[in-house]
Amino acid sequence: MSYYFVIIGTQDNPLFEYEFGTSKQGGDGQAHFTELARHLNQFIVHSSLDIVEEVQWANGQLSYLKVIDKFFANYISCFITGGNVKFLLLHQPTATATATGAGMAGGGSSGAATSTRSSTSVGANPTSPQTEEAIKNFFNEVYDNYVKAIMNPFYRVNMEIRSPVFRQRVAAAGRKYL
Amino acid sequence: MAHLGPGKAASSKEQAGLRYPSNGKTIYHRPLNRSKTAELSQASFAYLFSEMVSYAQRRVTGIQELEKRLNLQGHPIGLKLLDLLLIREPPRSQTRPLTIIALLHFIKINLWTHLFGRQADRLEKSSNPDTPDEYMIIDNEPLVNAYISVPREMSQLNCAAFVAGVVEGVCDGAMFPARVTAHSVGGKEEGEMWPGKTVFLVKFEPEVLEREALIGKG
């Protein structure tokens, strides 16, 4: 299970990027995207922005918009802040990833080994309530830290977030929930 | 990033340009929810605000420009307060404002309570059929104007333009682009009850109304 997390500003500009893997079920916490997939991820996430704009005015009142888009085995979850900054999380369940052959190249054998183990893990079924809950908790924690980041009087909205402390906090949230 | 000591080997340490406070606590270590006891003394605010006004007054040629500068000072505060006030809401009511009415209520109640310790006095929609995009937030006694006396030759000026900027920031942040201006109306109507009465005129951009109509249908 690999994750690609990105914060998108109000002008569709990226503010923060982070790649990580699951730490549950003996995961090593590293992302296992291939070099090709890493570039592709940015396109997939970017194309999902259109859907975010469609659902953000319709989908109830909740900030957390759940899984909004799917591209082969890549699921996109979205969280939208009060200031219309978008948190997008691309998640790629290991089992389906090996089945479709997308991602996990160069680690095929280990991927097959983990897929049997991770079938019960949080991320194995991207639309299950447990996964949604875990992602929601992750987003809420990141939101908390994001608000702290914008409280910085020298930070203006839509500036890139460079703080290493913020990065650590996001990494910690990823380890804790995903 | 420019390093202060070019002679020293600054590159040996990662993030050499960054300084942490001596106790190791950054903004990320502080809680977001200290709202109850975090009141500020009005005297210090009035002093700071008077300095802000005189700062804005430098190098301006007219009252309009001065109000524009005050507005710009408030704008980023509004953008940031929107997120801060939403996260301080209890999780049940943690909702983004999706309609004009919800947004204006948020401003009237949450924003005003946070900034001034009370709600705004009234919320009105323009009764003029030609301007359905105009809404008015009315404050009988703006806190920012408490110690400000405007000279006679500048009677057009209302320093609550700063608050208008905050309101504009909230509207813009919530994707309701608008122009907000402050106008003194005290003494012109209904007696002399509130001489400092100020109307914040919120004029939304046409696309906001267009979207509002679409959402209402769906």
Coordinates of C-alpha atoms in Angstrom, one line a residue, chain B residues 63 149-157:
Chain B
I63 CA -9.4 58.9 1.4
S149 CA -12.3 60.9 15.8
V150 CA -12.3 61.7 12.1
P151 CA -11.4 65.3 11.2
R152 CA -14.2 67.3 9.5
E153 CA -12.4 67.5 6.2
M154 CA -12.1 63.7 6.1
S155 CA -15.7 63.0 7.0
Q156 CA -15.9 60.4 4.2
L157 CA -13.4 58.2 6.0

